[in-house]
Tab-separated table of C-alpha atoms and ligand atoms in Angstrom:
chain	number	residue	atom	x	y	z
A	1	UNK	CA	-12.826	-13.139	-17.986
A	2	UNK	CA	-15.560	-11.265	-15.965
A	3	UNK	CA	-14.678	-11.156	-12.099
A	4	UNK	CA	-16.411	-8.632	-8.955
A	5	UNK	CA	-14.046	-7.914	-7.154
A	6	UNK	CA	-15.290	-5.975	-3.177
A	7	UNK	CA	-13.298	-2.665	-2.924
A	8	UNK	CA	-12.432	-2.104	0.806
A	9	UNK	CA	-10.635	1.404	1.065
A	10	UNK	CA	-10.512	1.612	4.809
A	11	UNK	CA	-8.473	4.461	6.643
A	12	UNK	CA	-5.727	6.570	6.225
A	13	UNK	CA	-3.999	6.706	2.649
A	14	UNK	CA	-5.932	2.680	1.843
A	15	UNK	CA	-8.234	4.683	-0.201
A	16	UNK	CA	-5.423	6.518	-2.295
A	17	UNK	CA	-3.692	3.659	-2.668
A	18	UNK	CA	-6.272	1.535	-3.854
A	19	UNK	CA	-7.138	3.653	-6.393
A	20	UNK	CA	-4.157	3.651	-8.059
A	21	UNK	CA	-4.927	0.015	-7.794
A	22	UNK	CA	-7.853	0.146	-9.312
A	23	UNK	CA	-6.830	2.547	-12.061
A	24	UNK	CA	-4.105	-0.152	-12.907
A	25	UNK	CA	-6.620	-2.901	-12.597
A	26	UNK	CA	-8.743	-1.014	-15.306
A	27	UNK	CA	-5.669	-0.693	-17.319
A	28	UNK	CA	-4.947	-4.178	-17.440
A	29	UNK	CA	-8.958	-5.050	-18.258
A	30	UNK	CA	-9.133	-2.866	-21.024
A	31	UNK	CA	-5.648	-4.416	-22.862
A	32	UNK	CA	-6.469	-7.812	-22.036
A	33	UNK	CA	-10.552	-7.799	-22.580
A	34	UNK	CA	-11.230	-8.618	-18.675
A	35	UNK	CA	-14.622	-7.484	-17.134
A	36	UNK	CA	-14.081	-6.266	-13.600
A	37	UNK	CA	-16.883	-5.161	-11.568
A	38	UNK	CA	-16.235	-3.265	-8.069
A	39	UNK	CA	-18.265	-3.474	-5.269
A	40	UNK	CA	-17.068	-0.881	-2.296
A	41	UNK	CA	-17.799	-1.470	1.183
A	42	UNK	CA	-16.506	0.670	4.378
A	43	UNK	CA	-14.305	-1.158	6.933
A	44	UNK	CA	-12.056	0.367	10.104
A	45	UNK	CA	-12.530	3.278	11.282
A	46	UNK	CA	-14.149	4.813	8.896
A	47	UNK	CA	-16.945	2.274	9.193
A	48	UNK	CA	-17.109	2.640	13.230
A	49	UNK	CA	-17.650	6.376	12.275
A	50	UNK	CA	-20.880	5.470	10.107
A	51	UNK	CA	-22.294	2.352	11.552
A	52	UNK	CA	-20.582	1.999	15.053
A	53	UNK	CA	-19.067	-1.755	14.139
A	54	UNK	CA	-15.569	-2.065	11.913
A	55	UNK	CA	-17.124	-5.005	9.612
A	56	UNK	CA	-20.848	-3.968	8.806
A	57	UNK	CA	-22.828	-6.867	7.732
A	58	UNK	CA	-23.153	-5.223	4.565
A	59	UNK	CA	-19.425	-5.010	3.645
A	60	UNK	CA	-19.125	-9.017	4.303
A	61	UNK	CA	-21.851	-9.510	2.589
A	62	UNK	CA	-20.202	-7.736	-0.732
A	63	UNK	CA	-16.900	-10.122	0.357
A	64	UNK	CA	-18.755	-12.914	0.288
A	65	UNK	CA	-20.501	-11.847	-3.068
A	66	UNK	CA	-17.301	-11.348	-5.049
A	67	UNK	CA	-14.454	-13.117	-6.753
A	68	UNK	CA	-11.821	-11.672	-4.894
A	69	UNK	CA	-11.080	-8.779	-2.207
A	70	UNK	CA	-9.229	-5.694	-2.660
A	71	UNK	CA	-8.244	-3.979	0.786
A	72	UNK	CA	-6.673	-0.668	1.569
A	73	UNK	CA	-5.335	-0.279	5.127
A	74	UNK	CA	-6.936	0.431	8.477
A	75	UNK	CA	-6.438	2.093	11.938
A	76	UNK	CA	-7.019	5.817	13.176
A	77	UNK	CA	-4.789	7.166	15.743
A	78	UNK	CA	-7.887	8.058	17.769
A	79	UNK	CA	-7.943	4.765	18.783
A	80	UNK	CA	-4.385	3.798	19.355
A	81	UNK	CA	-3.659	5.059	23.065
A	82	UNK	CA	-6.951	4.188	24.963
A	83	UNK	CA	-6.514	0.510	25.730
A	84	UNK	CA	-10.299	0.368	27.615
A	85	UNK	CA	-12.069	1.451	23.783
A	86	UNK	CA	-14.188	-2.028	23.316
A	87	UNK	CA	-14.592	-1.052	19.543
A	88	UNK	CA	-11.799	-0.868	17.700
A	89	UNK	CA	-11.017	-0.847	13.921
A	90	UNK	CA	-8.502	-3.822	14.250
A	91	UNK	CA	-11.352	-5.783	14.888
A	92	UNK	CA	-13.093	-5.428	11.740
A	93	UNK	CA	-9.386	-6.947	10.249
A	94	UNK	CA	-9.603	-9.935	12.250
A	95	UNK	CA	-13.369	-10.336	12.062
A	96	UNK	CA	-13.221	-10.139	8.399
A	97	UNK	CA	-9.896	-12.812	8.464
A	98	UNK	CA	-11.664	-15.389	10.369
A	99	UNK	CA	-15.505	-15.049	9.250
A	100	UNK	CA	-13.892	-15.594	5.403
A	101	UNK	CA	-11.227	-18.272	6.567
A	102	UNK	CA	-8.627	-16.795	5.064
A	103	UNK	CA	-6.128	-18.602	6.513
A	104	UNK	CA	-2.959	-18.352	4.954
A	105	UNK	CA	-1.771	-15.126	4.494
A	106	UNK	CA	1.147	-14.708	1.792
A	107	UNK	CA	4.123	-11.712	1.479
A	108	UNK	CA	6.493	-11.765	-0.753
A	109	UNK	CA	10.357	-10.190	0.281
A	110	UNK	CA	12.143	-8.941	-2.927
A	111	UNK	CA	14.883	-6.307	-3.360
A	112	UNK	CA	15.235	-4.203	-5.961
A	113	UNK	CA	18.735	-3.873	-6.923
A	114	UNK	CA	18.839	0.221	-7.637
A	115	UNK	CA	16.784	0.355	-4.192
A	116	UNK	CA	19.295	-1.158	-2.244
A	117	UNK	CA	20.595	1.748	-0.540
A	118	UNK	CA	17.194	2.338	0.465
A	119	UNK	CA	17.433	-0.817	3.526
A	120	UNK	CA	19.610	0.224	6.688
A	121	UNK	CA	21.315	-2.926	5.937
A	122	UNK	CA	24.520	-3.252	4.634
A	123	UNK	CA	23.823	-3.847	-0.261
A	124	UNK	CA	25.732	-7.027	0.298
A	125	UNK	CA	23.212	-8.390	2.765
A	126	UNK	CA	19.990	-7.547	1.209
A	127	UNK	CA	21.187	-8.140	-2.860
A	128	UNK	CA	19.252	-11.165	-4.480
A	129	UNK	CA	16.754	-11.052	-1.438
A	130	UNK	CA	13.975	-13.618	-3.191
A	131	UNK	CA	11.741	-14.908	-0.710
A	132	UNK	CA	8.109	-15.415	0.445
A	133	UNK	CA	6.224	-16.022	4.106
A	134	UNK	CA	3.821	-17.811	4.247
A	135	UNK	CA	1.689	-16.833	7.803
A	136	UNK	CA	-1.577	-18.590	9.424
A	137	UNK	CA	-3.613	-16.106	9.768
A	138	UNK	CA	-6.690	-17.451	11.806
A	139	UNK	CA	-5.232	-19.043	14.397
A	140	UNK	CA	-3.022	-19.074	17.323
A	141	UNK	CA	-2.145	-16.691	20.020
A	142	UNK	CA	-4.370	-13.931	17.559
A	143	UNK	CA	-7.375	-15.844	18.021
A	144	UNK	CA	-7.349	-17.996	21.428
A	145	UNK	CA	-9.265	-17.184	24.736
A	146	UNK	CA	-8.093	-14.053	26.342
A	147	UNK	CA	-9.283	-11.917	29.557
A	148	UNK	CA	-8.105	-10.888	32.561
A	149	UNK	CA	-7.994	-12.870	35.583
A	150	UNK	CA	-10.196	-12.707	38.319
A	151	UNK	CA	-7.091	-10.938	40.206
A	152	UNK	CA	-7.432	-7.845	37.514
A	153	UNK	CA	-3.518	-7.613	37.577
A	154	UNK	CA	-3.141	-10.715	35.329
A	155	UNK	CA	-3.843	-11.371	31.768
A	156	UNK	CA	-3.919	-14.016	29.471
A	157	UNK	CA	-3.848	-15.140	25.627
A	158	UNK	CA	-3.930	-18.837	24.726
A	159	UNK	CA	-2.381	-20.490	21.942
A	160	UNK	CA	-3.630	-23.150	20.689
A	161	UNK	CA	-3.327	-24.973	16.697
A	162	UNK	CA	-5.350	-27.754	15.216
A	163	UNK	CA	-3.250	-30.401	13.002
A	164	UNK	CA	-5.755	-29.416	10.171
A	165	UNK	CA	-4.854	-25.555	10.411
A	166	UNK	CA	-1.372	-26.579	10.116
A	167	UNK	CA	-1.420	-28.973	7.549
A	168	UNK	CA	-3.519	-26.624	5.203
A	169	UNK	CA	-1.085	-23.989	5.290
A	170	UNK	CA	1.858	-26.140	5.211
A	171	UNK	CA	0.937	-27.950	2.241
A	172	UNK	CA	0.547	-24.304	0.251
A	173	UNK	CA	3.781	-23.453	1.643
A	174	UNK	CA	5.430	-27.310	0.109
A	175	UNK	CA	3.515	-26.323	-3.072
A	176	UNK	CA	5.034	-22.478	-3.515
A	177	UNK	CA	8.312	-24.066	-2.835
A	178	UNK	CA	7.911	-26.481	-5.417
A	179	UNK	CA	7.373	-23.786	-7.870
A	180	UNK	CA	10.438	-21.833	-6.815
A	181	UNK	CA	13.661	-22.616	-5.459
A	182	UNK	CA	12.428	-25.674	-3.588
A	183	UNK	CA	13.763	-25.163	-0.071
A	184	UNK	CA	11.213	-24.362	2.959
A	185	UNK	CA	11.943	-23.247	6.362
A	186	UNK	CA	9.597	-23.838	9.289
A	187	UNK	CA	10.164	-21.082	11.679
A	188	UNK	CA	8.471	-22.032	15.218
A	189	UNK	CA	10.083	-22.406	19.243
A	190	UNK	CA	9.838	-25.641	19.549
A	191	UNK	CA	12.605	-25.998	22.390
A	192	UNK	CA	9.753	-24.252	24.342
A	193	UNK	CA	6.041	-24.628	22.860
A	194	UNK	CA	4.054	-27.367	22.756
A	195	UNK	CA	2.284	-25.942	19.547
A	196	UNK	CA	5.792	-25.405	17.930
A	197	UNK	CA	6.319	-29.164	18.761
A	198	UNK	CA	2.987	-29.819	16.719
A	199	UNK	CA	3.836	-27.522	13.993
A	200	UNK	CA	7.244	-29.402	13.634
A	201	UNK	CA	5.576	-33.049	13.799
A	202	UNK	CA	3.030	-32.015	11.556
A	203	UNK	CA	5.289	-30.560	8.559
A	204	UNK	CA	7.350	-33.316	8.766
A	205	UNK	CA	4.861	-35.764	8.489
A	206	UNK	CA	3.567	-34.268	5.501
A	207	UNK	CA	7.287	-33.095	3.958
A	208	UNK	CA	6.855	-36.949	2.508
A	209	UNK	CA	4.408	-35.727	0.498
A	210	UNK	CA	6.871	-33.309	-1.250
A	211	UNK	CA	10.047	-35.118	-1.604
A	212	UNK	CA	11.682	-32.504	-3.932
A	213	UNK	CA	11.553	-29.576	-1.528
A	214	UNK	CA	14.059	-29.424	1.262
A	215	UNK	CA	12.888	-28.970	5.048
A	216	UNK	CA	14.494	-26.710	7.156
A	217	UNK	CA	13.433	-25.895	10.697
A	218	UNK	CA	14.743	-22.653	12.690
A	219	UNK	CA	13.833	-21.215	16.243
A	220	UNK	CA	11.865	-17.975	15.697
A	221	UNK	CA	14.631	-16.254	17.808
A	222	UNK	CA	17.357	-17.346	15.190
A	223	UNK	CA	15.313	-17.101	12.196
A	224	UNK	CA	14.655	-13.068	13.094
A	225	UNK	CA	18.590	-12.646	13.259
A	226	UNK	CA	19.550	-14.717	10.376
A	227	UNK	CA	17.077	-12.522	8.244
A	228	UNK	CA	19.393	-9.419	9.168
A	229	UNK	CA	22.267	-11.220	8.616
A	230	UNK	CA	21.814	-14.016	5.677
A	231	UNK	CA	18.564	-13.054	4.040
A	232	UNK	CA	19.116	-14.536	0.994
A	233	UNK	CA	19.300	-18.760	2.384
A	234	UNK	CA	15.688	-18.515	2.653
A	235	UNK	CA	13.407	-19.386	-0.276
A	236	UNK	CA	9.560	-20.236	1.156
A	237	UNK	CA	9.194	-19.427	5.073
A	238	UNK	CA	6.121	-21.087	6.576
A	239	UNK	CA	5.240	-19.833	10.512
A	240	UNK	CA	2.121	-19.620	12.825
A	241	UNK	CA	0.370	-16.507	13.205
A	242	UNK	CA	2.347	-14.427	15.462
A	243	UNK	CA	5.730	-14.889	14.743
A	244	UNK	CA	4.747	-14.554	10.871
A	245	UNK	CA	3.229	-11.241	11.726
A	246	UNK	CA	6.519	-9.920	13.666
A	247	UNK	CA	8.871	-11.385	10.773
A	248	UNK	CA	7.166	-9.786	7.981
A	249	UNK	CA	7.403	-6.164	9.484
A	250	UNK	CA	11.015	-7.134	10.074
A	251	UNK	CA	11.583	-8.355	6.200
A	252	UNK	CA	10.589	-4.886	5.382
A	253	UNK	CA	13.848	-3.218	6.626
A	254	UNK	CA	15.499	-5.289	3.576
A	255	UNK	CA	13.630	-4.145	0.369
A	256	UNK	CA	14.068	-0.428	1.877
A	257	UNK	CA	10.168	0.570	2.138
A	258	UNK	CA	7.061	-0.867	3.821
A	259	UNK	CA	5.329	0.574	0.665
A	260	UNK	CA	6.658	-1.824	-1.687
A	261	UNK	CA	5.023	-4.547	-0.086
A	262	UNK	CA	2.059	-6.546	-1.296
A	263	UNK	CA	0.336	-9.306	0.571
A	264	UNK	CA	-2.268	-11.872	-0.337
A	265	UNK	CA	-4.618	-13.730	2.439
A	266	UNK	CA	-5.821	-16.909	1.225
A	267	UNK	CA	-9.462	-18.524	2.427
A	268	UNK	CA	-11.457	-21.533	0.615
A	269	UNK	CA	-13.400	-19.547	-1.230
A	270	UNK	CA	-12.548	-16.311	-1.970
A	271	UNK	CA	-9.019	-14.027	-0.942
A	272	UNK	CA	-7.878	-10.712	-0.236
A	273	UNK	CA	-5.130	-8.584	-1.205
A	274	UNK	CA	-3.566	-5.965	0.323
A	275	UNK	CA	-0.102	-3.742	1.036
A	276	UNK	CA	1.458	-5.099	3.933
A	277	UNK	CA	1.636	-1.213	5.156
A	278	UNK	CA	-0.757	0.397	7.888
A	279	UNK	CA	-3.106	3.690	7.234
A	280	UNK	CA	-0.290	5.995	7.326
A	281	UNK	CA	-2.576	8.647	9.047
A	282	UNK	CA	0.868	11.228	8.951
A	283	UNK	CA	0.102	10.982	5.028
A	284	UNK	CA	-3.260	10.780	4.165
A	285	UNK	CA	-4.799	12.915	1.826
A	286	UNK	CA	-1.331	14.333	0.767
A	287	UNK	CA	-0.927	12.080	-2.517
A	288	UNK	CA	2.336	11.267	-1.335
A	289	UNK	CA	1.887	7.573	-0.232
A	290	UNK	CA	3.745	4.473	-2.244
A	291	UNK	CA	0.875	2.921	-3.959
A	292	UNK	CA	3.176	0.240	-5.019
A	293	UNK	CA	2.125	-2.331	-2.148
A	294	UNK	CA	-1.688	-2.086	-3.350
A	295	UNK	CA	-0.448	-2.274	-7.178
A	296	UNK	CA	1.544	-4.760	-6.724
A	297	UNK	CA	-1.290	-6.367	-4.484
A	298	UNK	CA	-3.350	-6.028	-7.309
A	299	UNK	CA	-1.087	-8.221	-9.632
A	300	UNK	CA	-1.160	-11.497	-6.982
A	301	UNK	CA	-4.890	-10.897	-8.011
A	302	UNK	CA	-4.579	-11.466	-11.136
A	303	UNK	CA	-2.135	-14.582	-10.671
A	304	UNK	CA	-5.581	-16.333	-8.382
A	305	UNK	CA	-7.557	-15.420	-11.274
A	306	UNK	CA	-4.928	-17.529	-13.185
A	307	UNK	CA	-3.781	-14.544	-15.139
A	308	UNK	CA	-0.410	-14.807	-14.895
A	309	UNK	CA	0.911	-12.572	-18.125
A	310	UNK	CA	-1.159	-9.604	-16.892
A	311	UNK	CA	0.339	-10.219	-13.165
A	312	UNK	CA	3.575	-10.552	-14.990
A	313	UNK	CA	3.456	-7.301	-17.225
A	314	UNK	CA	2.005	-5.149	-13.775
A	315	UNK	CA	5.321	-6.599	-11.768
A	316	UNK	CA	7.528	-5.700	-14.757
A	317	UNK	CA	5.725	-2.048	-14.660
A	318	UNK	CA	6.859	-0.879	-11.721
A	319	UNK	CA	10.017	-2.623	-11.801
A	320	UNK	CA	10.817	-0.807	-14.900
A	321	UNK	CA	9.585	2.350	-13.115
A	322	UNK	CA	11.994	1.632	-9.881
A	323	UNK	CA	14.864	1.024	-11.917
A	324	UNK	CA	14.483	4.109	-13.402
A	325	UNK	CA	14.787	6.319	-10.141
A	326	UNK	CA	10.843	6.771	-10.159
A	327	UNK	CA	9.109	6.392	-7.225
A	328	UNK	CA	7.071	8.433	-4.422
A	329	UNK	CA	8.951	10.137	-1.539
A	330	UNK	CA	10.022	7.233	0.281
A	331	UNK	CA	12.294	5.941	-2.680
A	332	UNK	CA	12.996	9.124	-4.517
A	333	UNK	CA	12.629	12.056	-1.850
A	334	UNK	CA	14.965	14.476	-4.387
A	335	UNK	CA	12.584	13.878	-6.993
A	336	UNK	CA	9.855	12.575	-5.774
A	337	UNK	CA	6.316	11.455	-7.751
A	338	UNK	CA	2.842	12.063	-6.299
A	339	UNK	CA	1.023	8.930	-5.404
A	340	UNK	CA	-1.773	9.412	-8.223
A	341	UNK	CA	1.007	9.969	-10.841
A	342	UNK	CA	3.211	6.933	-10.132
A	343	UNK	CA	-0.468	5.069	-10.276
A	344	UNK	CA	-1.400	7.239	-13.666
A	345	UNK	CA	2.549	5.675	-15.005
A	346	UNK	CA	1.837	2.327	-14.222
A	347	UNK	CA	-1.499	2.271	-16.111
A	348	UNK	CA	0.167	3.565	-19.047
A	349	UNK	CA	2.735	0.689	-18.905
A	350	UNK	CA	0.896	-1.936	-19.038
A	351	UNK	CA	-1.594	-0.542	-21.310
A	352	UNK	CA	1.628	-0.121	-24.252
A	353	UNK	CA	1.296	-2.047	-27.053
A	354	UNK	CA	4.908	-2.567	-26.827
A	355	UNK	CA	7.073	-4.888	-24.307
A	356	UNK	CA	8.944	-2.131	-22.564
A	357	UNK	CA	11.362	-4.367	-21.253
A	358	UNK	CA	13.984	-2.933	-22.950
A	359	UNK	CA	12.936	-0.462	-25.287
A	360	UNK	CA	14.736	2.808	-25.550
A	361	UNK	CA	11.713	4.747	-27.213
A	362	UNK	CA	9.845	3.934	-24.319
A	363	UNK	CA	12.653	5.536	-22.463
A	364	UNK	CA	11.816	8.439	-24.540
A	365	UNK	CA	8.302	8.121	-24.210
A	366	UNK	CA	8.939	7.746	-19.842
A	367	UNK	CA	10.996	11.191	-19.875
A	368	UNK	CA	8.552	13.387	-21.514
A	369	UNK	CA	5.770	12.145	-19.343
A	370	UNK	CA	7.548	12.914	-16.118
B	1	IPM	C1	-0.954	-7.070	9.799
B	1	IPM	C2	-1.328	-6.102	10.881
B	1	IPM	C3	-2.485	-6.674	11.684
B	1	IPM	C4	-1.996	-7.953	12.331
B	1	IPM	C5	-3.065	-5.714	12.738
B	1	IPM	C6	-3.496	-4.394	12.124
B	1	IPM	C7	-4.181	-6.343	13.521
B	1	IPM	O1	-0.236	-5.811	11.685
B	1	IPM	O2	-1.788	-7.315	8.903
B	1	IPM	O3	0.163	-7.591	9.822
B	1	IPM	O4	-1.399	-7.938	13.417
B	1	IPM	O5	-2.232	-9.016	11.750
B	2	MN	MN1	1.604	-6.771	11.094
């Protein structure tokens, strides 16, 4: 399998983390023949600072030239507390979002049992966590008219949805729910919105379609408490761009760390992965972020390439890592790794001749490297 694959670092600690990424990526390659090609562009920040715009031409350009996207993280606090800045590096996000219609963006919520105590919440609550949102991500109150009014005191932000955007999401969401524990749960306010009401008439109508997966429809408002409180009823969450942005961040709190997170947008032609966490500016440069969002990230590659045993073996890498007590500062801070170490670990997993599943030699083998 031969794949390019465009390399988007961005800001803060996205460039350590994707190369730890990377270095797994090249890992996986060389034990299972692939041929990856990367092609690195500048986005964020970093790209205002060279070229003045967050999404140079020449960085969609290598996204629209390659198989698949790998993304770091962006933002600088420079541009955080001046609300009048008309450049900002969010932009080149969205830009890039919408110019590739990647339109259904997909993060998975899964606790690791020996991390438990790592979530605020009580272990009960957050044991056998097993879910996945599925969020439009090109749509909606993100991408509507806005301005001020002609009165400068007022401001606005339309929301608006097309059947079509709905349906095409929905339908992934019926399919991933088909594959797993075949229960999906529209999360929307349609006691108050009118494109909550089309949301809900929409999935329905097409629920027919999927007979096997059970429907379930919650008001955003309870659907953020019952994640605190009942995490586990949900299987396959479907929502509209906003409230799937806000419910994400808030799934978080249960695995314990924002760095464990991976995320995959999905377009019609091409996709991008990344960690669900922001640039981290606090940490950058100080090989101490959790590259496990962008490794992990790099593994739902691998499953759109259809490469499901080398997404599989990546998973069961740093699982096997976690369960061990390894893990940067935000999981382990009495012991913790460096960020290029846990990375350098992982690539030697899943480049082991051996199934390390359950293998005490490799136990051996994991002590004297650390
Ligand atoms: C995310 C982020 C972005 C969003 C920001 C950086 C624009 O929070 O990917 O969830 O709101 O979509
Ligand atoms: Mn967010």
């Amino acid at each position: 399998m031969k794949k390019q694959i465009a390399v988007l670092p961005g800001d803060g600690i996205g460039p350590e983390v994707v190369k730890q990424a990377i270095k797994v990526l090249d890992a996986i390659a060389e034990r299972y023949q692939f041929d990856f090609t990367y092609d690195y562009a500048d986005i964020g920040a970093i790209a205002i600072d060279k070229t003045g715009n967050p999404l140079p031409d020449a960085t969609l350009e290598a996204c629209l030239n390659s198989d698949a996207i790998l993304f770091g993280a962006i933002g600088d606090p420079k541009y955080d507390n001046d609300p009048s800045l008309k450049v900002r590096p969010e932009q080149g996000l969205l830009r890039m979002r919408k110019s590739l219609e990647l339109y259904a963006n997909i993060r998975p919520v899964t606790t690791y049992p020996t991390l438990l105590h790592l979530s605020p919440l009580k272990k009960e609550y957050v044991d056998n966590v097993d879910m996945v949102i599925y969020r439009e991500l090109i749509s909606g109150i993100y991408f509507g008219e806005k301005g001020r009014t002609e009165d400068p005191e007022g401001a606005y932000d339309v929301c608006s949805y097309q059947k079509t955007e709905i349906e095409r999401i929905g339908r992934l969401a019926f399919e991933a729910a088909q594959k797993r524990r075949k229960k999906l749960t529209l999360v929307d306010k349609a006691n108050v919105l009118e494109t909550s009401r089309l949301w809900r008439h929409t999935i329905q109508e097409i629920a027919a379609d999927y007979p096997d997966v059970s429907l379930d429809m919650m008001f955003v408002d309870n659907a953020a408490m019952q994640l605190i409180v009942a995490p586990n009823q949900f299987d396959v969450m479907v929502t509209s761009n906003l409230f799937g942005d806000i419910l994400s961040d808030e799934s978080s709190v249960l695995v314990g760390s924002l760095g464990l997170m991976p995320s995959a947008s999905v377009g019609k032609n091409t996709s991008l992965f990344e960690p669900i966490h922001g640039s981290y500016p606090q940490a950058a440069g100080k090989n101490i972020a959790n590259p496990c969002g962008a490794i992990l990230s790099a593994a739902m590659m691998l499953d759109s390439f259809q490469q499901f045993e080398a997404g599989d073996r990546i998973r069961a890498a740093v699982k096997f890592l976690l369960e061990k007590g390894i893990g940067t500062q935000d999981l382990n801070p009495k012991k913790p790794q460096t960020c290029d170490y846990f990375g350098d670990l992982v690539a030697h997993l899943v480049h082991l001749e051996e199934d390390f599943g359950a293998s005490s030699e490799l136990d051996d083998q994991i002590s004297t490297i650390i």
